[in-house]
Short mmCIF file of C-alpha atoms in Angstrom, two decimals:
data_model
loop_
_atom_site.label_atom_id
_atom_site.label_comp_id
_atom_site.label_asym_id
_atom_site.label_seq_id
_atom_site.Cartn_x
_atom_site.Cartn_y
_atom_site.Cartn_z
CA UNK A 11 97.22 -104.35 255.25
CA UNK A 12 97.09 -105.96 252.18
CA UNK A 13 96.94 -109.28 253.83
CA UNK A 14 93.82 -107.83 255.99
CA UNK A 15 91.93 -107.34 253.01
CA UNK A 16 92.62 -110.36 250.95
CA UNK A 17 91.75 -112.28 254.08
CA UNK A 18 88.67 -110.33 254.43
CA UNK A 19 87.70 -111.39 250.79
CA UNK A 20 88.08 -114.64 251.38
CA UNK A 21 86.09 -114.90 254.30
CA UNK A 22 83.35 -113.52 251.88
CA UNK A 23 83.87 -115.52 249.69
CA UNK A 24 83.15 -118.45 252.26
CA UNK A 25 79.90 -117.11 253.69
CA UNK A 26 78.73 -116.90 250.22
CA UNK A 27 79.24 -121.04 249.49
CA UNK A 28 77.54 -121.44 253.16
CA UNK A 29 73.53 -122.34 253.23
CA UNK A 30 70.96 -119.73 255.10
CA UNK A 31 70.84 -121.81 257.86
CA UNK A 32 74.42 -122.43 258.65
CA UNK A 33 75.08 -119.19 258.23
CA UNK A 34 74.40 -117.39 261.40
CA UNK A 35 76.56 -119.70 262.37
CA UNK A 36 80.12 -118.86 260.49
CA UNK A 37 80.16 -115.52 259.17
CA UNK A 38 79.89 -112.60 261.55
CA UNK A 39 77.17 -110.31 261.66
CA UNK A 40 79.28 -107.30 260.11
CA UNK A 41 79.54 -109.66 256.40
CA UNK A 42 76.07 -110.56 257.10
CA UNK A 43 74.96 -107.27 256.72
CA UNK A 44 77.02 -106.92 253.34
CA UNK A 45 74.46 -108.35 250.97
CA UNK A 46 71.71 -105.97 251.88
CA UNK A 47 70.89 -102.65 251.26
CA UNK A 48 73.05 -100.07 252.70
CA UNK A 49 72.96 -99.25 255.53
CA UNK A 50 73.48 -95.26 254.61
CA UNK A 51 71.09 -95.26 251.83
CA UNK A 52 68.60 -96.85 254.59
CA UNK A 53 69.49 -93.94 257.20
CA UNK A 54 69.27 -90.96 254.51
CA UNK A 55 65.62 -92.13 253.42
CA UNK A 56 64.57 -91.55 257.23
CA UNK A 57 65.69 -88.56 257.72
CA UNK A 58 64.05 -87.17 254.35
CA UNK A 59 60.91 -88.80 255.72
CA UNK A 60 61.30 -86.71 259.30
CA UNK A 61 62.29 -83.75 257.29
CA UNK A 62 58.88 -84.22 255.77
CA UNK A 63 57.01 -84.18 258.50
CA UNK A 64 59.00 -81.41 260.46
CA UNK A 65 57.71 -78.89 256.96
CA UNK A 66 54.11 -80.31 256.62
CA UNK A 67 51.77 -79.82 259.82
CA UNK A 68 49.76 -83.01 260.04
CA UNK A 69 46.05 -81.49 259.22
CA UNK A 70 43.68 -80.62 261.87
CA UNK A 71 40.72 -82.42 262.02
CA UNK A 72 37.65 -81.15 259.92
CA UNK A 73 35.22 -81.30 263.73
CA UNK A 74 38.55 -78.43 264.59
CA UNK A 75 38.08 -76.95 262.19
CA UNK A 76 34.61 -75.57 262.25
CA UNK A 77 35.26 -74.95 266.04
CA UNK A 78 38.32 -72.35 265.23
CA UNK A 79 35.32 -71.43 262.30
CA UNK A 80 32.57 -70.01 264.65
CA UNK A 81 35.60 -68.85 267.00
CA UNK A 82 36.46 -67.04 264.06
CA UNK A 83 32.29 -65.27 263.24
CA UNK A 84 33.03 -64.83 266.81
CA UNK A 85 35.47 -62.82 266.51
CA UNK A 86 34.56 -60.59 264.12
CA UNK A 87 30.88 -60.10 265.65
CA UNK A 88 33.21 -58.32 268.48
CA UNK A 89 35.05 -56.48 266.27
CA UNK A 90 31.92 -55.12 264.54
CA UNK A 91 30.51 -53.89 268.04
CA UNK A 92 34.02 -52.30 268.79
CA UNK A 93 34.52 -55.03 271.32
CA UNK A 94 38.38 -55.22 269.94
CA UNK A 95 39.71 -56.94 273.04
CA UNK A 96 37.67 -59.90 273.09
CA UNK A 97 37.83 -59.68 269.11
CA UNK A 98 41.63 -60.52 269.59
CA UNK A 99 41.25 -62.86 273.11
CA UNK A 100 38.65 -65.30 271.37
CA UNK A 101 41.40 -66.67 267.92
CA UNK A 102 44.32 -66.50 270.27
CA UNK A 103 44.14 -69.92 270.91
CA UNK A 104 43.68 -71.07 267.11
CA UNK A 105 47.03 -72.72 266.27
CA UNK A 106 49.12 -72.49 262.92
CA UNK A 107 48.37 -75.47 261.25
CA UNK A 108 44.74 -74.30 261.22
CA UNK A 109 43.26 -72.96 257.68
CA UNK A 110 42.43 -70.17 259.48
CA UNK A 111 45.38 -69.35 261.05
CA UNK A 112 46.23 -66.95 257.63
CA UNK A 113 42.92 -64.94 258.04
CA UNK A 114 43.16 -64.59 262.06
CA UNK A 115 46.78 -63.04 261.48
CA UNK A 116 45.41 -60.75 259.40
CA UNK A 117 42.14 -59.55 261.74
CA UNK A 118 44.57 -59.51 264.10
CA UNK A 119 46.81 -56.90 262.68
CA UNK A 120 43.83 -54.59 261.69
CA UNK A 121 42.58 -54.64 264.93
CA UNK A 122 45.71 -53.82 266.55
CA UNK A 123 46.08 -50.93 264.77
CA UNK A 124 42.58 -50.28 266.22
CA UNK A 125 43.84 -50.77 269.28
CA UNK A 126 46.17 -48.64 268.81
CA UNK A 127 44.76 -45.60 267.51
CA UNK A 128 42.13 -45.83 269.70
CA UNK A 129 44.74 -46.01 272.69
CA UNK A 130 45.83 -42.66 271.49
CA UNK A 131 42.96 -41.33 271.75
CA UNK A 132 42.28 -41.77 274.95
CA UNK A 133 45.72 -40.25 276.27
CA UNK A 134 44.62 -36.98 274.29
CA UNK A 135 41.90 -37.22 276.78
CA UNK A 136 44.35 -38.05 280.16
CA UNK A 137 42.45 -40.51 280.09
CA UNK A 138 45.87 -43.02 280.74
CA UNK A 139 44.30 -46.42 282.47
CA UNK A 140 41.99 -47.27 279.08
CA UNK A 141 45.21 -46.34 277.02
CA UNK A 142 46.91 -48.82 278.76
CA UNK A 143 44.54 -51.63 278.87
CA UNK A 144 43.83 -51.00 275.46
CA UNK A 145 47.98 -51.56 274.69
CA UNK A 146 48.23 -55.00 276.36
CA UNK A 147 45.60 -56.43 274.38
CA UNK A 148 47.31 -55.93 271.52
CA UNK A 149 48.76 -59.65 270.78
CA UNK A 150 52.78 -60.18 270.68
CA UNK A 151 52.12 -61.43 267.40
CA UNK A 152 50.90 -58.81 266.25
CA UNK A 153 53.50 -55.98 264.12
CA UNK A 154 52.63 -53.54 266.12
CA UNK A 155 53.22 -54.88 269.80
CA UNK A 156 56.33 -54.00 270.53
CA UNK A 157 55.45 -50.06 269.47
CA UNK A 158 52.71 -50.92 272.14
CA UNK A 159 55.03 -51.97 274.68
CA UNK A 160 57.69 -48.64 274.45
CA UNK A 161 54.04 -46.85 274.34
CA UNK A 162 53.14 -47.90 277.20
CA UNK A 163 56.46 -47.14 279.37
CA UNK A 164 56.04 -43.99 278.38
CA UNK A 165 52.63 -43.29 279.31
CA UNK A 166 53.18 -45.00 282.73
CA UNK A 167 55.85 -42.46 283.10
CA UNK A 168 53.63 -39.54 282.69
CA UNK A 169 50.85 -40.71 284.19
CA UNK A 170 53.79 -40.89 287.76
CA UNK A 171 54.20 -37.11 286.81
CA UNK A 172 50.51 -36.57 286.68
CA UNK A 173 50.11 -37.78 290.04
CA UNK A 174 52.58 -36.00 291.33
CA UNK A 175 51.09 -32.74 289.65
CA UNK A 176 47.55 -33.05 291.48
CA UNK A 177 48.77 -33.67 294.69
CA UNK A 178 50.44 -30.75 295.13
CA UNK A 179 47.12 -28.95 294.17
CA UNK A 180 46.11 -30.41 296.83
CA UNK A 181 48.69 -29.09 299.05
CA UNK A 182 47.96 -26.03 297.33
CA UNK A 183 52.03 -25.77 296.30
CA UNK A 184 51.23 -24.29 292.50
CA UNK A 185 55.06 -23.88 291.60
CA UNK A 186 55.04 -27.82 292.01
CA UNK A 187 51.76 -27.82 290.15
CA UNK A 188 53.05 -26.01 287.32
CA UNK A 189 56.87 -27.66 286.78
CA UNK A 190 54.87 -31.27 286.91
CA UNK A 191 52.76 -30.09 284.43
CA UNK A 192 55.82 -28.32 282.10
CA UNK A 193 57.73 -31.91 282.37
CA UNK A 194 54.48 -33.50 280.14
CA UNK A 195 55.69 -30.88 277.01
CA UNK A 196 56.13 -32.70 273.86
CA UNK A 197 53.64 -35.90 275.33
CA UNK A 198 50.15 -35.86 273.79
CA UNK A 199 49.00 -36.46 277.02
CA UNK A 200 50.69 -32.32 277.83
CA UNK A 201 48.17 -31.43 275.95
CA UNK A 202 44.93 -32.44 276.46
CA UNK A 203 42.24 -30.94 278.17
CA UNK A 204 42.62 -31.80 281.93
CA UNK A 205 46.13 -30.75 282.17
CA UNK A 206 46.10 -27.64 280.54
CA UNK A 207 43.50 -26.91 282.90
CA UNK A 208 45.77 -27.72 285.57
CA UNK A 209 48.53 -25.81 284.35
CA UNK A 210 46.39 -22.46 283.78
CA UNK A 211 45.08 -23.18 287.04
CA UNK A 212 48.23 -23.42 288.99
CA UNK A 213 49.23 -20.30 286.94
CA UNK A 214 46.81 -18.11 287.91
CA UNK A 215 47.33 -19.19 292.29
CA UNK A 216 50.89 -18.84 291.24
CA UNK A 217 51.18 -15.18 289.86
CA UNK A 218 48.06 -13.83 291.75
CA UNK A 219 48.66 -10.99 293.73
CA UNK A 220 48.82 -11.96 298.31
CA UNK A 221 46.03 -10.76 299.25
CA UNK A 222 47.43 -9.35 302.57
CA UNK A 223 50.07 -7.67 300.44
CA UNK A 224 47.34 -5.57 297.95
CA UNK A 225 46.16 -3.92 301.62
CA UNK A 226 48.89 -2.72 302.60
CA UNK A 227 49.62 -1.65 299.22
CA UNK A 228 46.31 -0.15 299.04
CA UNK A 229 46.78 1.29 302.77
CA UNK A 230 49.42 3.30 302.20
CA UNK A 231 48.99 5.46 298.86
CA UNK A 232 47.03 8.68 299.44
CA UNK A 233 43.74 9.16 298.79
CA UNK A 234 43.23 11.42 295.56
CA UNK A 235 41.82 14.75 296.39
CA UNK A 236 39.17 16.34 295.62
CA UNK A 237 38.26 20.07 295.18
CA UNK A 238 34.86 21.36 296.82
CA UNK A 239 32.07 21.70 294.54
CA UNK A 240 31.87 25.34 295.23
CA UNK A 241 35.63 25.44 293.44
CA UNK A 242 34.34 23.73 290.46
CA UNK A 243 31.38 25.57 290.03
CA UNK A 244 34.18 28.46 290.02
CA UNK A 245 36.19 27.20 287.59
CA UNK A 246 34.01 25.93 285.07
CA UNK A 247 32.37 29.95 284.79
#
């Protein structure tokens, strides 16, 4: 090893004495690069530039920012008309490197919260289809999205129970209606007026006396004896 290192040093010294014209033919490539800057330093510098380019997204042209500003104004106008779904969809394509992105995120959170409130209001009136449609409008980037997904699954299952109650009502299976509606207890849908009216109707029909049985029962009941008028007059005297 010592001999090899000494030989390498001699060759390097020899390369230093060779003219620039003959260096390509005389010196090995490794020795030619030994007099230049360290490759590691160049690599680190290039890597640093690459990281900075990744951490700092390129700014958008002013023309594109103007387009996004116009979309943002349209979305805010739609939100003022209570068209929240349209507002959310209008700004959905604005990218992260836009100067309007932070404001868009803040507005989407406010709109998502309002969408959640309106969906709950619909479900309290047994309006399941529009309630689920509002939940579907909540963007995936919103913190309300997971909650909306959970409620959507729950309300879809409750809608099946309500449809079952309606079907059993058509078949005049009043006990089936009672069982289906009772399964909704504890949910906003159960306390809705349509569900409560359906349950009340089923309870009335289920426990009202049968007309034929009532007629038989009254037929077997002895009629009360009424005293003749003369007897009543005598008693009064």
